[in-house]
Short mmCIF file of N, CA and C in Angstrom, two decimals:
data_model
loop_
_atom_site.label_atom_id
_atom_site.label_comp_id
_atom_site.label_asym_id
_atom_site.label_seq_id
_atom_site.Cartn_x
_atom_site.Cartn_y
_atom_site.Cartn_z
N UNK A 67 0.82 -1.21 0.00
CA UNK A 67 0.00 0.00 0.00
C UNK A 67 0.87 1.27 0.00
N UNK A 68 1.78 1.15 0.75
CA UNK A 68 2.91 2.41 0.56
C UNK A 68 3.57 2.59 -0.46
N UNK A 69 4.07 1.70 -1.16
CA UNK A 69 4.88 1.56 -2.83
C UNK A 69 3.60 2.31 -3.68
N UNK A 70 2.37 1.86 -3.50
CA UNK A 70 1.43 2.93 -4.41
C UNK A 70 1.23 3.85 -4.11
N UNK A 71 1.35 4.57 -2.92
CA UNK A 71 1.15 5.93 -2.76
C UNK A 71 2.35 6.63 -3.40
N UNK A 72 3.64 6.07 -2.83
CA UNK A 72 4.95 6.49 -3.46
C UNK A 72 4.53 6.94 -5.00
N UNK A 73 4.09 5.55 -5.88
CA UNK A 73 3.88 5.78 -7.30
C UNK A 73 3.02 6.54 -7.95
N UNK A 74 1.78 6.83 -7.10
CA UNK A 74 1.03 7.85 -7.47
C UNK A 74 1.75 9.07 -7.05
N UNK A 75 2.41 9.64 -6.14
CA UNK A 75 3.14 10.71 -5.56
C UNK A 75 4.15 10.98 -7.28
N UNK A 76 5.04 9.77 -7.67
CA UNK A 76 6.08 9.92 -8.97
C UNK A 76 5.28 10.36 -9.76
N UNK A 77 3.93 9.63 -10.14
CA UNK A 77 3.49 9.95 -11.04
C UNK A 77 2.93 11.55 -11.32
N UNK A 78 2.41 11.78 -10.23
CA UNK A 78 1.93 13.41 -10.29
C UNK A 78 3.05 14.26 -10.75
N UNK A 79 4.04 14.18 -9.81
CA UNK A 79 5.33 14.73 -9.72
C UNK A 79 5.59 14.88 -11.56
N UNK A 80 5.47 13.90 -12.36
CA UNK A 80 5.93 13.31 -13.35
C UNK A 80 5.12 14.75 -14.64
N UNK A 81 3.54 14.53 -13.81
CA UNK A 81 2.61 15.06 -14.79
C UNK A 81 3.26 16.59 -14.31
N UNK A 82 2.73 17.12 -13.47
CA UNK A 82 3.51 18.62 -13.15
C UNK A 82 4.94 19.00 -13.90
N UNK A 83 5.80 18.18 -13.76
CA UNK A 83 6.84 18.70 -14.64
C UNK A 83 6.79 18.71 -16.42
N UNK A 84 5.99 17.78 -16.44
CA UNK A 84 5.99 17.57 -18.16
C UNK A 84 4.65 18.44 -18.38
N UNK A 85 3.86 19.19 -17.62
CA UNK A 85 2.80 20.22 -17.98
C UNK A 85 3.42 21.70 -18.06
N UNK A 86 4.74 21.66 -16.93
CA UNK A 86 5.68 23.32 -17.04
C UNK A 86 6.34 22.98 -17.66
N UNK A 87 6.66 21.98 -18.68
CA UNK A 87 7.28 22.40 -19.28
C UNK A 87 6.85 22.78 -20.64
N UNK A 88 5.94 22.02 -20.77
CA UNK A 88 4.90 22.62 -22.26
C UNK A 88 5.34 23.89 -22.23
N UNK A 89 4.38 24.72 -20.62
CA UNK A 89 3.60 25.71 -21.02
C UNK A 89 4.74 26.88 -20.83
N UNK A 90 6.11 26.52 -20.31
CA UNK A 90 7.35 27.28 -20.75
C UNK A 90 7.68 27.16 -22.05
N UNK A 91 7.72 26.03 -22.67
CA UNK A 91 8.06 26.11 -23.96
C UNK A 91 7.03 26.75 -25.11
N UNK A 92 5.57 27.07 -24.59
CA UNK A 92 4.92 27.60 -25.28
C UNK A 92 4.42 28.91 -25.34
N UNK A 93 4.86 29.64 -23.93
CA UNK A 93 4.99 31.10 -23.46
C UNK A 93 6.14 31.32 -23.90
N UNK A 94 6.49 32.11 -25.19
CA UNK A 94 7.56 32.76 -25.26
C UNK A 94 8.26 34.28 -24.46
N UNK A 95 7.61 34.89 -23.90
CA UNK A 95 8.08 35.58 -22.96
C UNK A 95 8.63 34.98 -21.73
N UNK A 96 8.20 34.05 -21.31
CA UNK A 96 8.56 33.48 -20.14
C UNK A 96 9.54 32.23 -20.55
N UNK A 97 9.79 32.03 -21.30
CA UNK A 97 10.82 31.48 -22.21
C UNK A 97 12.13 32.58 -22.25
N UNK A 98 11.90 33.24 -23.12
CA UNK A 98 12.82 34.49 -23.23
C UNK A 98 13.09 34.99 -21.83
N UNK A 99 12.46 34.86 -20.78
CA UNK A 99 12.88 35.10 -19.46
C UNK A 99 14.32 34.41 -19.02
N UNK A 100 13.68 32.82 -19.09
CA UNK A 100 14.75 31.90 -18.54
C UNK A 100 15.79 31.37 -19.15
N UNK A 101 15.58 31.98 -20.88
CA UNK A 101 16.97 32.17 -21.58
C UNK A 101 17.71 33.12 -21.03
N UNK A 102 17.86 34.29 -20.65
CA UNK A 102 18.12 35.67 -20.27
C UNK A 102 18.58 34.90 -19.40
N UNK A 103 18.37 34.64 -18.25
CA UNK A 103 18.14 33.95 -16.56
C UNK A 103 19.44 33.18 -17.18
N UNK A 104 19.76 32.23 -17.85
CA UNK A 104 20.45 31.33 -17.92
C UNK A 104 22.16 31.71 -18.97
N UNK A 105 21.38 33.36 -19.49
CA UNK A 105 23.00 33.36 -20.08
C UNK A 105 23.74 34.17 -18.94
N UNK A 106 23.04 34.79 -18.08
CA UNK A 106 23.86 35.70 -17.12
C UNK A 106 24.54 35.07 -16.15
N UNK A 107 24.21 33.27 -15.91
CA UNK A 107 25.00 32.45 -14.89
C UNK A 107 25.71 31.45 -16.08
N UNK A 108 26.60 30.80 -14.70
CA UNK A 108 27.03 29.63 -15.29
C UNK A 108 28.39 30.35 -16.38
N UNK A 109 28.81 29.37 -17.11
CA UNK A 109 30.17 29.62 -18.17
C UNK A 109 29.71 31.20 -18.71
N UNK A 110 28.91 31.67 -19.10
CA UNK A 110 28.67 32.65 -19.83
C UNK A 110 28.95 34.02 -19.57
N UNK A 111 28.88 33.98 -17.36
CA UNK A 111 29.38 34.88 -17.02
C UNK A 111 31.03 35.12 -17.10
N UNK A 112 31.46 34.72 -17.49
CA UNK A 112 33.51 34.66 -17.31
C UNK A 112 33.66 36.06 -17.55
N UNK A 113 32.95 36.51 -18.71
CA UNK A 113 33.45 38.05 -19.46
C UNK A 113 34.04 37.37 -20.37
N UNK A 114 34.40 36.37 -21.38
CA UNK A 114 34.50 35.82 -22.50
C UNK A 114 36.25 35.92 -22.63
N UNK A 115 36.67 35.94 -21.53
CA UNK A 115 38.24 35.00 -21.12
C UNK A 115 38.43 33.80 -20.94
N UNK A 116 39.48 32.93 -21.13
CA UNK A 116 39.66 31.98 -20.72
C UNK A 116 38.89 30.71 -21.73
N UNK A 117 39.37 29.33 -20.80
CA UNK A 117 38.76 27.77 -21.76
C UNK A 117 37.61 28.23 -22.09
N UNK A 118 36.53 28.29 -20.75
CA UNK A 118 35.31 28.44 -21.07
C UNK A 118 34.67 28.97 -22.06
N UNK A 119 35.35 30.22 -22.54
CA UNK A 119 35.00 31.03 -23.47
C UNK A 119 35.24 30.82 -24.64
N UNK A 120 36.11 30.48 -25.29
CA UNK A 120 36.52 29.89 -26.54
C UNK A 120 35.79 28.45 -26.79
N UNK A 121 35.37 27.60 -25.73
CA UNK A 121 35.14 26.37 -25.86
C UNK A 121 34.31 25.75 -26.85
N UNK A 122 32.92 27.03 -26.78
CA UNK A 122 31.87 26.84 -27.69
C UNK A 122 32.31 27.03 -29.35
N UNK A 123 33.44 27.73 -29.48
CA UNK A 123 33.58 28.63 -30.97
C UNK A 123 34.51 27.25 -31.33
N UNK A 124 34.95 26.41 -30.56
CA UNK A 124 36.11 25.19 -31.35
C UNK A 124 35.36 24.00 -31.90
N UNK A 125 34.57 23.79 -32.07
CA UNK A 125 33.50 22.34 -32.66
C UNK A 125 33.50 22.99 -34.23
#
């Protein structure tokens, strides 16, 4: 009885994420948000010195 609650718990879990993500991928403003959101962290912030920065332009 506990393993099914667990699985209904995954499963919701499952539906909620695959419903935000539609409706991010289908709001383009709020899209264009978390592009924005995502170039200002991570490798992108360096200031375009260093491995990181060149890394993308060598493929």
């Amino acid at each position: 009885m506990g393993s099914q609650s667990l699985l209904m718990q995954l499963v919701r879990m499952a539906l909620v994420l695959v419903l935000v993500l539609i409706v991010v991928n289908r709001c383009d403003p709020l899209l264009e948000a978390f592009a924005s959101q995502a170039m200002g962290s991570g490798c992108h912030s360096t200031g375009g010195s260093g491995h990181h920065a060149n890394h993308h332009h060598n493929h």
